[in-house]
Amino acid sequence: MTAISNKPPLLSVRDLVVEFPTRRGTLRALDQVSFDIAEGEVLGMVGESGAGKSLTGAAIIGLLEPPGRIAGGEVWLRGERIDNLSVEKMRRIRGRRIGMVFQDPLTSLNPLYTVAEQLIETIRTHIDVSEKEARKRAIALLDRVGIPAAARRIDDYPHHFSGGMRQRVVIALALSAEPELVIADEPTTALDVSGQAQIIDVLKDICAERGASVMLITHDMGVIAETADRVAVLYAGRMAEIGPVRDVVQAAEHPYTAGLMGAIPTLTQTADRLTQIPGSMPRLNAIPQGCAFNPRCPRVFDRCRAERPELIARASGRHVACWLYETETENV
Amino acid sequence: MIAFILRRIVQSVIVMLTVAIVAFALFRFVGDPVASMVGQETTLAERAEIRQALGLNDPFPVQFFNFVTRAVQGDFGVSYRLQQPVMELILSRLPATLELALVSGVLAFFFGVGFGVYTALRRGNWLSGSIMTISLIGVSLPTFLIGVLLIWVFAVELQWLPSFGRGDTVYIGDWWRTGLLTESGRASLILPAITLGLYQMTLIMRLVRAEMLEVLRTDYIKFARARGLSNRAVNFGHALKNTLVPVITITGLQMGSIIAFSIITETVFQWPGVGALFIRSVQFVDVPVMAAYLMLIALVFVVINLIVDLLYYAVDPRLRVDRSSARG
């Protein structure tokens, strides 16, 4: 796994807060989320549905759906602050510097335009090349993501492609202007199992080739374990734990992460029942005081119910937001 | 493609024949054609002679066949009221109606799409709100009332525009009298065109707005934005094209209604078109004209439907697929 270098991170998210004003008060969907993505790194982002994974991606790329808005914190891309850019400047970053792959390939492509039209349009929006040159690049890209007979199929419409092939087209589109960071929001959820591994491989390989970092949003721990360098665990809009994937998977420190890992079946162990975390994630308007996880936590104690734990740096290079580890860090 | 067109043409012919039966039934069973044609003093023997000469004693299928044969050649007989060939009458009035319908159709389409897109993109600002409110009035006010109101404001009070008629007209070719080339002709066209097109415009506008809002929520629009395409490319290149697919159908059908229902507007503005001709014919039970008008409107609808289907075909590539190669 990649060691974290001393270079400034490609993407740095600091205390990001996303809020949704509603009639019954403001809902805080992301609460002081902080993490970095290094050059060439694959960061996995996991959590239950509604934990704020996709929202983090949307906030970074500046496509929060109103009335959702960034209410605090900063997003830095290669040393440049991007969360407060003008609409037009942010548009230039989307696609060109941060690409995005969505969940459902069947609905991600405009049905009325050929693949060629959509690719060439995207390339020429960001890169000053001729139509002919853009087409050449588009064919090369399709070829690279594994579309057979790309030169011929490029003039087909999206409905001519199967789901897996369409997701390859989507990846080609997201990468067409050679972004430095790709945010992949559950890119395999809508595909059948045999296609999932292929898509992840294509995405990982092509990004590695170009040195692009990846933020991989998923709830599939298997995909994370195989693909990611580091993993970030979100719970109720807060960062619970972040660290190198092997450490987190094999020796989770936050009780929530431990619960998640316990829910994954393995081949080596036999168990009658998989462990499960009792209860469910709190709704955004009913997040408990103190640690958001405290009502479900097997190791809860008084302090968890009163004070909210900060992310604490641990010796292993990971960060955990849990009071269990506070005393130890004070000694480090 | 060719099979598709052929199928549609066969369907169109069936529709036209059905309408022909209705039109023919009008001829045959509404009043007595002979009584309408002759004067008080005609003897019974003369009447029987005319009846025989007109073929009214033939069996029903033969009469219907003769009616259709003549109709196809454009022969709908002679107007009882004006004693002129019906086709000649209609052709002389048709340009007025077509010009009015075309102008109001184009107005309705462009303003409808324009306002619809604007209100969809600028949801919540005061101008969108006002447009939506005004459009509600446009939908609910009856056409004749709008016409009368426009006449009152712009013709009577302000005296900017003429209140009736077609203004000066000039001939293009042998029979097409147009008002579009003269100033008074164009001025006369404005009020009737607005009256006729207003309802259609609000309808199109509301449809475009609803469709556009739907399309803007789709994943491919989000993905287009995530690729950094400009707002203009996303809104007008990607969203509008998808919006227009269903709008084309409705607009096409509306074009038919505009021609068919120009009757009211033509009456209010004394516009010398086929609608006004039809109303007079109804008053005088001028059956040949009524029958011909019926056939003409049916033809308009059938032709427009055909064009709409072909447009659909051109816009949406998913329809062009032969079934075997769809979905890999």
XYZ file of C-alpha atoms in Angstrom:
660
model
C 0.000 0.000 0.000
C 1.145 3.501 -0.712
C 2.881 5.272 2.061
C 1.632 8.761 2.769
C 4.326 11.023 1.386
C 5.328 14.437 2.608
C 3.974 16.121 -0.512
C 0.844 18.208 0.030
C -2.225 16.077 -0.613
C -4.053 16.285 -3.936
C -7.354 16.839 -2.204
C -7.773 18.087 1.300
C -11.174 18.344 2.943
C -11.219 20.276 6.222
C -14.140 20.315 8.663
C -16.682 20.139 5.865
C -20.226 20.892 6.978
C -23.208 20.405 4.667
C -26.626 21.556 5.766
C -30.159 21.294 4.444
C -32.424 24.070 5.649
C -35.933 22.677 6.066
C -39.133 24.044 7.508
C -38.527 22.194 10.732
C -35.013 23.447 11.258
C -31.676 22.905 9.620
C -30.458 19.374 9.093
C -26.750 18.818 9.311
C -25.988 16.060 6.814
C -22.196 16.297 7.020
C -20.623 17.434 10.252
C -16.982 18.480 10.283
C -15.714 15.830 7.916
C -11.964 15.986 7.289
C -9.755 13.805 5.135
C -6.968 13.947 2.564
C -6.396 12.118 -0.672
C -2.770 11.814 -1.755
C -1.508 11.830 -5.354
C -2.312 8.537 -7.002
C -4.090 7.218 -3.961
C -7.349 5.293 -3.899
C -9.463 6.316 -0.928
C -12.434 4.132 -0.131
C -15.417 5.806 1.473
C -17.798 3.479 3.285
C -20.822 3.785 5.506
C -24.475 2.858 5.694
C -27.023 4.384 3.355
C -27.566 7.965 4.392
C -24.237 8.313 6.172
C -23.234 11.082 3.784
C -20.892 9.301 1.376
C -22.434 10.544 -1.848
C -23.049 13.933 -0.317
C -19.330 14.303 0.376
C -18.628 13.609 -3.298
C -21.289 16.053 -4.461
C -19.990 18.750 -2.101
C -16.424 18.372 -3.345
C -17.411 18.667 -7.010
C -19.819 21.531 -6.273
C -23.014 19.805 -7.292
C -25.016 19.746 -4.086
C -28.682 19.818 -4.900
C -30.427 22.862 -3.490
C -31.388 23.566 -0.784
C -28.308 21.644 0.382
C -25.288 23.891 0.877
C -21.792 23.919 2.277
C -22.180 25.658 5.617
C -18.620 25.412 6.822
C -15.189 23.981 6.234
C -12.851 24.088 3.271
C -11.987 21.973 0.244
C -8.516 22.302 -1.206
C -7.380 20.857 -4.524
C -3.617 20.859 -4.933
C -3.227 23.850 -2.661
C -6.061 25.824 -4.222
C -9.264 26.389 -2.328
C -12.221 25.270 -4.449
C -15.304 25.310 -2.227
C -15.827 29.057 -2.628
C -15.061 29.420 -6.345
C -17.464 31.174 -8.702
C -19.905 28.973 -10.587
C -17.969 29.409 -13.819
C -14.576 28.613 -12.293
C -15.987 25.558 -10.560
C -17.453 24.392 -13.855
C -13.993 24.434 -15.384
C -12.738 22.198 -12.605
C -15.514 19.656 -13.066
C -14.525 17.122 -15.667
C -11.147 18.749 -16.242
C -9.620 18.264 -12.781
C -12.219 16.217 -10.932
C -14.133 13.584 -12.862
C -17.181 11.802 -11.554
C -18.705 8.380 -12.225
C -22.276 7.809 -11.148
C -24.057 4.751 -9.917
C -26.445 3.861 -12.686
C -24.925 3.541 -16.160
C -28.355 2.999 -17.715
C -29.440 6.529 -16.878
C -26.108 8.379 -16.884
C -25.923 8.804 -20.650
C -28.119 11.088 -22.701
C -30.235 8.772 -24.862
C -30.502 11.214 -27.768
C -26.798 11.605 -28.500
C -24.280 9.089 -29.765
C -21.370 8.104 -27.563
C -19.085 9.962 -29.957
C -21.080 13.184 -29.637
C -21.027 13.044 -25.840
C -17.307 12.220 -25.653
C -16.219 14.801 -28.208
C -18.353 17.476 -26.586
C -16.749 16.795 -23.209
C -13.216 16.699 -24.561
C -13.641 19.894 -26.527
C -15.222 21.682 -23.570
C -12.001 21.321 -21.637
C -9.210 20.809 -24.126
C -8.549 22.972 -27.150
C -8.400 20.349 -29.888
C -9.981 19.922 -33.292
C -13.072 17.794 -33.780
C -10.934 15.208 -35.551
C -8.337 15.058 -32.810
C -11.059 14.840 -30.144
C -12.607 11.923 -32.010
C -9.259 10.171 -32.154
C -8.836 10.604 -28.420
C -12.373 9.406 -27.801
C -11.773 6.208 -29.760
C -8.510 5.592 -27.893
C -10.321 6.068 -24.600
C -13.123 3.692 -25.481
C -10.532 1.179 -26.567
C -8.721 1.639 -23.264
C -11.819 1.046 -21.136
C -12.429 -2.163 -23.042
C -15.106 -1.446 -25.628
C -14.527 -3.898 -28.476
C -14.346 -2.370 -31.983
C -14.311 1.098 -30.458
C -13.824 2.873 -33.787
C -17.098 1.448 -35.035
C -19.112 1.418 -31.825
C -18.356 5.049 -31.020
C -21.136 6.163 -33.355
C -23.712 4.012 -31.588
C -26.298 5.391 -29.220
C -26.228 4.486 -25.512
C -29.139 2.069 -25.890
C -26.990 -0.071 -28.179
C -24.726 -0.937 -25.227
C -25.270 -3.305 -22.313
C -25.134 -2.076 -18.708
C -21.520 -3.016 -18.142
C -20.460 -1.517 -21.468
C -22.340 1.669 -20.675
C -20.496 1.975 -17.374
C -17.254 1.702 -19.342
C -18.479 4.530 -21.551
C -19.298 6.528 -18.418
C -15.770 5.945 -17.121
C -14.357 7.029 -20.472
C -16.457 10.191 -20.272
C -15.387 10.934 -16.703
C -11.751 10.508 -17.700
C -11.965 12.179 -21.100
C -10.367 15.444 -19.979
C -7.725 13.682 -17.905
C -8.770 14.725 -14.408
C -6.412 14.411 -11.439
C -9.133 13.024 -9.195
C -12.009 10.698 -10.002
C -14.949 10.453 -7.633
C -16.677 7.141 -8.264
C -20.068 7.052 -6.536
C -21.036 3.402 -6.181
C -19.918 2.643 -9.740
C -20.809 -1.049 -9.572
C -23.998 -1.108 -7.530
C -26.274 -1.252 -10.557
C -24.271 -3.961 -12.329
C -24.453 -7.718 -12.046
C -21.742 -9.405 -10.015
C -19.627 -10.623 -12.928
C -19.431 -7.121 -14.348
C -18.560 -5.449 -11.064
C -15.014 -6.752 -10.748
C -14.240 -5.837 -14.363
C -15.454 -2.279 -13.958
C -13.464 -1.810 -10.755
C -10.368 -3.205 -12.488
C -10.779 -0.902 -15.470
C -11.297 2.097 -13.238
C -8.354 1.269 -10.996
C -5.942 0.445 -13.823
C -6.713 3.439 -15.968
C -6.426 5.812 -13.019
C -3.156 4.233 -11.933
C -1.844 4.627 -15.486
C -2.616 8.316 -15.521
C -1.661 8.943 -11.929
C -5.166 10.017 -11.054
C -6.393 9.647 -7.494
C -9.700 7.947 -6.826
C -12.339 8.514 -4.202
C -14.325 5.301 -4.291
C -17.719 5.553 -2.608
C -19.281 2.180 -1.916
C -20.815 0.039 0.751
C -19.083 -3.056 -0.580
C -16.231 -3.757 1.842
C -14.898 -6.442 -0.482
C -14.331 -3.876 -3.227
C -12.663 -1.533 -0.738
C -10.374 -4.231 0.605
C -9.174 -5.136 -2.879
C -8.948 -1.688 -4.367
C -8.373 1.050 -1.854
C -5.151 2.219 -0.246
C -6.922 3.853 2.636
C -10.500 3.714 3.824
C -12.686 6.322 5.486
C -15.709 5.248 7.523
C -18.615 7.668 7.796
C -21.376 7.413 10.359
C -24.325 9.820 10.521
C -22.428 12.487 8.605
C -19.320 12.245 10.785
C -15.978 10.612 10.194
C -15.639 7.593 12.497
C -12.322 6.183 11.396
C -9.852 6.655 8.580
C -6.683 4.742 7.908
C -4.753 2.259 5.753
C -7.183 -0.298 4.442
C -5.425 -3.378 5.779
C -5.292 -2.028 9.337
C -8.880 -0.916 9.328
C -10.211 -4.146 7.854
C -8.145 -6.472 10.039
C -8.068 -4.514 13.262
C -10.784 -1.915 13.358
C -10.491 0.415 16.311
C -13.762 2.297 16.238
C -16.532 0.043 17.585
C -18.716 0.976 14.594
C -16.053 -0.084 12.100
C -15.538 -3.256 14.075
C -19.261 -3.914 13.833
C -19.191 -3.329 10.053
C -16.282 -5.726 9.597
C -17.986 -8.329 11.746
C -20.930 -8.266 9.379
C -18.802 -9.452 6.448
C -18.840 -13.193 5.822
C -15.404 -14.751 5.367
C -14.295 -18.013 3.819
C -11.932 -18.968 6.616
C -14.311 -18.797 9.522
C -17.514 -20.666 10.064
C -20.222 -18.890 11.890
C -23.886 -19.658 12.427
C -24.814 -16.022 12.371
C -22.926 -12.977 11.225
C -22.663 -10.340 13.872
C -24.873 -7.344 13.384
C -24.988 -3.922 14.937
C -28.216 -3.543 16.923
C -30.454 -0.618 16.084
C -30.118 1.662 13.087
C -28.374 4.886 12.166
C -30.103 7.919 13.718
C -32.099 10.241 11.516
C -30.487 13.588 10.827
C -32.948 15.429 13.053
C -32.338 13.058 15.961
C -28.590 12.648 16.248
C -27.841 11.911 19.917
C -25.679 14.120 22.039
C -22.052 13.163 22.355
C -20.851 10.435 20.001
C -23.464 9.773 17.299
C -22.892 6.039 17.671
C -23.349 5.863 21.462
C -26.860 4.313 21.601
C -25.684 1.332 19.526
C -22.142 1.029 20.830
C -21.238 -2.119 22.781
C -18.418 -0.330 24.588
C -20.226 2.874 25.463
C -19.422 4.724 28.682
C -20.563 7.968 30.274
C -18.343 10.353 28.413
C -19.658 9.132 25.032
C -23.137 10.376 25.943
C -21.968 13.831 26.919
C -19.098 14.896 24.689
C -18.452 14.428 21.032
C -15.096 12.766 20.285
C -12.718 14.433 17.816
C -10.704 12.499 15.250
C -7.629 11.375 17.146
C -4.375 10.546 15.386
C -3.159 7.060 16.277
C 0.313 5.625 16.069
C -0.581 3.366 13.135
C -1.226 6.396 10.910
C -4.932 6.174 11.261
C -7.431 8.510 12.859
C -10.283 7.428 15.093
C -13.099 9.435 16.614
C -13.677 7.504 19.810
C -13.138 8.200 23.491
C -11.728 4.703 24.019
C -8.443 5.832 22.596
C -8.012 9.201 24.174
C -5.868 8.244 27.109
C -3.434 6.378 24.886
C -2.812 9.263 22.528
C -2.048 11.585 25.339
C 0.941 9.419 26.100
C 2.217 9.295 22.538
C -38.701 2.851 -42.304
C -40.549 2.432 -45.600
C -42.734 -0.273 -44.078
C -43.506 2.127 -41.239
C -44.550 4.887 -43.628
C -46.650 2.510 -45.713
C -48.402 1.235 -42.602
C -49.167 4.760 -41.505
C -50.496 5.682 -44.954
C -52.836 2.690 -44.968
C -54.080 3.696 -41.524
C -54.588 7.255 -42.747
C -56.677 6.035 -45.694
C -58.894 4.025 -43.339
C -59.406 7.087 -41.159
C -60.278 9.189 -44.193
C -62.808 6.608 -45.430
C -64.473 6.547 -42.025
C -64.797 10.302 -42.042
C -66.100 10.076 -45.604
C -68.939 7.840 -44.391
C -69.930 10.480 -41.845
C -69.665 13.242 -44.424
C -71.686 11.234 -46.880
C -74.313 10.445 -44.238
C -74.631 14.214 -43.746
C -75.320 14.635 -47.448
C -77.788 11.887 -47.664
C -79.732 12.140 -44.446
C -79.622 15.757 -43.250
C -82.576 17.282 -45.046
C -83.429 16.536 -48.650
C -80.745 17.679 -51.082
C -83.285 18.134 -53.864
C -85.519 20.305 -51.694
C -82.493 22.452 -50.903
C -81.602 22.920 -54.542
C -84.898 23.735 -56.163
C -87.413 26.480 -55.715
C -90.998 26.413 -54.510
C -92.497 26.076 -57.971
C -90.698 22.928 -59.084
C -93.103 20.118 -59.833
C -92.863 16.671 -58.328
C -91.970 15.229 -61.733
C -89.103 17.645 -62.111
C -87.936 16.817 -58.615
C -87.965 13.103 -59.440
C -85.992 13.842 -62.577
C -83.347 15.754 -60.635
C -83.281 12.992 -58.069
C -82.600 10.469 -60.819
C -80.007 12.703 -62.467
C -78.152 13.176 -59.173
C -78.079 9.408 -58.650
C -80.034 9.639 -55.418
C -82.038 6.559 -56.320
C -78.968 4.344 -56.559
C -78.216 1.847 -53.772
C -76.284 3.233 -50.781
C -72.891 1.572 -51.566
C -72.981 2.844 -55.142
C -73.775 6.345 -53.981
C -70.997 6.200 -51.407
C -68.543 4.920 -53.983
C -69.466 7.757 -56.333
C -69.121 10.257 -53.486
C -65.641 9.026 -52.606
C -64.543 8.913 -56.235
C -65.592 12.498 -56.750
C -64.143 13.587 -53.393
C -60.746 12.171 -54.297
C -60.835 14.295 -57.447
C -61.697 17.303 -55.328
C -65.323 17.430 -56.427
C -67.683 18.001 -53.510
C -70.519 19.305 -55.617
C -72.015 22.762 -55.681
C -72.785 24.940 -52.694
C -76.562 25.229 -52.184
C -76.207 28.754 -50.921
C -73.642 30.299 -53.255
C -74.163 28.117 -56.335
C -70.398 27.732 -56.797
C -68.311 24.560 -56.786
C -67.494 23.787 -53.133
C -63.840 23.106 -53.836
C -63.433 26.507 -55.451
C -65.050 28.177 -52.453
C -62.847 26.378 -49.968
C -59.668 26.913 -51.925
C -60.327 30.642 -52.145
C -60.811 30.812 -48.370
C -58.108 28.358 -47.347
C -55.061 30.665 -47.600
C -56.578 33.048 -45.052
C -57.083 30.250 -42.533
C -53.731 28.619 -43.187
C -51.836 31.887 -42.796
C -53.647 32.653 -39.563
C -53.114 29.137 -38.216
C -49.468 29.025 -39.237
C -48.608 32.366 -37.692
C -50.388 31.601 -34.439
C -48.930 28.087 -34.379
C -45.399 29.410 -34.801
C -46.022 32.107 -32.195
C -47.489 29.562 -29.792
C -44.584 27.159 -30.274
C -41.733 29.623 -29.898
C -43.216 31.629 -27.053
C -44.498 28.465 -25.411
C -41.107 26.761 -25.530
C -39.318 29.975 -24.573
C -41.488 30.729 -21.550
C -41.576 27.057 -20.584
C -37.792 26.787 -20.570
C -37.431 30.087 -18.736
C -39.888 29.198 -15.990
C -38.283 25.773 -15.594
C -34.750 27.135 -15.297
C -35.603 30.152 -13.150
C -37.972 28.451 -10.820
C -39.025 30.649 -7.936
C -38.099 34.107 -9.224
C -40.851 36.689 -9.515
C -40.916 36.797 -13.326
C -41.472 33.029 -13.573
C -44.185 33.348 -10.985
C -45.926 36.087 -12.962
C -45.644 34.149 -16.219
C -47.169 31.097 -14.568
C -50.032 33.125 -13.121
C -50.767 34.855 -16.408
C -50.633 31.526 -18.218
C -53.334 30.266 -15.887
C -55.544 33.092 -17.120
C -54.667 32.176 -20.698
C -55.793 28.610 -20.104
C -59.027 29.481 -18.388
C -60.348 32.387 -20.464
C -62.454 31.300 -23.451
C -61.084 32.239 -26.873
C -63.932 34.550 -27.865
C -63.534 36.545 -24.669
C -59.815 37.026 -25.279
C -60.587 38.123 -28.833
C -63.169 40.629 -27.692
C -60.873 41.965 -24.966
C -58.023 42.414 -27.450
C -60.306 44.210 -29.869
C -61.528 46.486 -27.096
C -58.021 47.391 -25.877
C -55.953 47.525 -29.063
C -58.537 48.369 -31.708
C -61.146 50.476 -29.897
C -59.277 52.206 -27.073
C -55.722 52.473 -28.390
C -56.659 52.229 -32.087
C -53.328 50.613 -32.924
C -54.633 47.676 -34.871
C -57.668 46.939 -37.057
C -60.488 45.077 -35.365
C -61.713 42.930 -38.254
C -60.993 41.633 -41.725
C -57.779 40.737 -43.402
C -56.529 44.104 -44.633
C -55.119 44.371 -48.146
C -54.213 41.173 -49.857
C -52.154 40.313 -52.918
C -52.096 37.211 -55.078
C -49.196 34.814 -55.094
C -49.627 32.534 -58.074
C -53.132 31.890 -59.342
C -55.182 31.524 -56.220
C -53.165 32.104 -53.058
C -54.235 35.446 -51.662
C -51.830 36.487 -48.965
C -52.023 39.211 -46.366
C -48.455 38.707 -45.267
C -46.948 40.995 -47.906
C -48.910 44.135 -47.145
C -48.628 46.297 -44.059
C -52.347 46.382 -43.352
C -52.476 42.626 -43.921
C -49.801 42.008 -41.308
C -51.410 44.457 -38.882
C -54.754 42.704 -39.265
C -53.143 39.365 -38.558
C -51.721 40.258 -35.157
C -54.834 40.241 -32.976
C -56.458 37.106 -34.457
C -53.133 35.250 -34.309
C -52.682 36.095 -30.626
C -56.269 35.137 -29.876
C -55.987 31.826 -31.660
C -52.513 30.984 -30.355
C -52.763 32.095 -26.730
C -54.384 28.961 -25.399
C -52.008 26.723 -27.337
C -49.057 28.778 -26.141
C -49.949 28.396 -22.476
C -50.553 24.714 -23.021
C -47.165 24.228 -24.684
C -45.491 26.375 -22.057
C -46.869 24.354 -19.169
C -45.998 21.124 -20.913
C -42.437 22.260 -21.669
C -41.971 23.451 -18.101
C -43.171 20.189 -16.582
C -41.115 18.080 -19.003
C -38.026 20.223 -18.561
C -38.181 20.011 -14.759
C -38.472 16.261 -15.131
C -35.494 16.077 -17.471
C -33.349 18.364 -15.315
C -33.665 15.867 -12.493
C -32.349 12.961 -14.540
C -28.982 11.338 -14.010
C -27.674 12.194 -17.451
C -28.134 15.891 -16.753
C -26.288 15.529 -13.443
C -23.567 13.628 -15.251
C -23.388 16.290 -17.959
C -22.881 18.914 -15.243
C -20.291 16.723 -13.507
C -18.350 16.688 -16.788
C -18.130 20.460 -16.610
C -20.240 21.204 -19.677
C -21.404 24.803 -19.795
C -24.852 25.660 -18.502
C -25.915 26.498 -22.008
C -24.797 23.131 -23.353
C -26.512 21.297 -20.502
C -29.772 23.248 -20.548
C -30.229 23.699 -24.263
C -28.143 20.929 -25.799
C -28.985 18.093 -23.448
C -32.100 19.018 -21.489
C -34.131 20.860 -24.126
C -33.712 18.207 -26.791
C -35.025 15.539 -24.444
C -37.837 17.860 -23.399
C -38.965 18.398 -26.971
C -39.559 14.733 -27.788
C -43.001 14.589 -26.148
C -43.672 18.275 -26.843
C -43.490 17.678 -30.600
C -46.445 15.309 -30.485
C -48.657 17.652 -28.554
C -47.666 20.665 -30.638
C -48.377 18.772 -33.833
C -51.808 17.766 -32.670
C -52.414 21.318 -31.469
C -51.610 22.566 -34.971
C -54.549 20.480 -36.184
C -56.797 21.979 -33.532
C -55.667 25.474 -34.420
C -56.874 24.985 -37.980
C -60.035 23.178 -36.950
C -60.993 25.571 -34.156
C -60.096 28.768 -35.944
C -63.876 28.944 -36.434
C -64.382 31.000 -33.272
C -61.517 33.388 -33.893
C -62.558 33.847 -37.511
C -66.075 34.640 -36.392
C -64.961 37.166 -33.780
C -62.607 38.950 -36.198
C -64.719 38.401 -39.324
C -61.721 36.706 -40.828
C -62.565 35.508 -44.339
C -61.327 31.933 -43.860
C -62.832 28.466 -44.115
C -63.954 28.564 -40.481
C -66.196 31.547 -41.150
C -67.387 29.835 -44.339
C -68.280 26.748 -42.302
C -70.287 28.729 -39.760
C -72.308 30.387 -42.543
C -72.858 26.992 -44.149
C -74.223 25.588 -40.919
C -76.642 28.493 -40.649
C -77.915 27.818 -44.167
C -77.704 24.012 -43.985
C -75.282 24.132 -46.899
C -74.509 20.427 -46.677
C -71.889 20.117 -49.469
C -69.714 22.764 -47.847
C -70.116 21.183 -44.416
C -69.178 17.771 -45.756
C -66.170 19.127 -47.599
C -65.024 21.037 -44.508
C -65.300 17.867 -42.452
C -63.158 15.987 -44.952
C -60.638 18.814 -45.133
C -60.149 18.962 -41.355
C -59.819 15.190 -41.193
C -57.173 15.372 -43.895
C -55.308 18.072 -41.986
C -55.259 15.956 -38.828
C -54.156 12.837 -40.663
C -51.341 14.611 -42.489
C -50.118 16.366 -39.335
C -50.157 13.102 -37.424
C -48.059 11.499 -40.114
C -45.570 14.366 -40.010
C -45.396 14.199 -36.205
C -44.625 10.493 -36.300
C -41.855 11.075 -38.818
C -40.423 13.910 -36.684
C -40.463 11.657 -33.653
C -38.545 9.161 -35.658
C -35.968 11.760 -36.613
C -35.497 13.085 -33.075
C -35.421 9.910 -31.004
C -32.761 7.400 -32.068
C -34.283 4.712 -29.863
C -37.174 4.364 -32.311
C -34.804 3.857 -35.212
C -33.433 0.649 -33.834
C -34.375 -2.590 -35.476
C -35.575 -4.836 -32.725
C -32.963 -7.555 -33.063
C -29.948 -5.393 -32.273
C -31.428 -3.536 -29.326
C -29.613 -4.222 -26.068
C -26.392 -6.180 -26.287
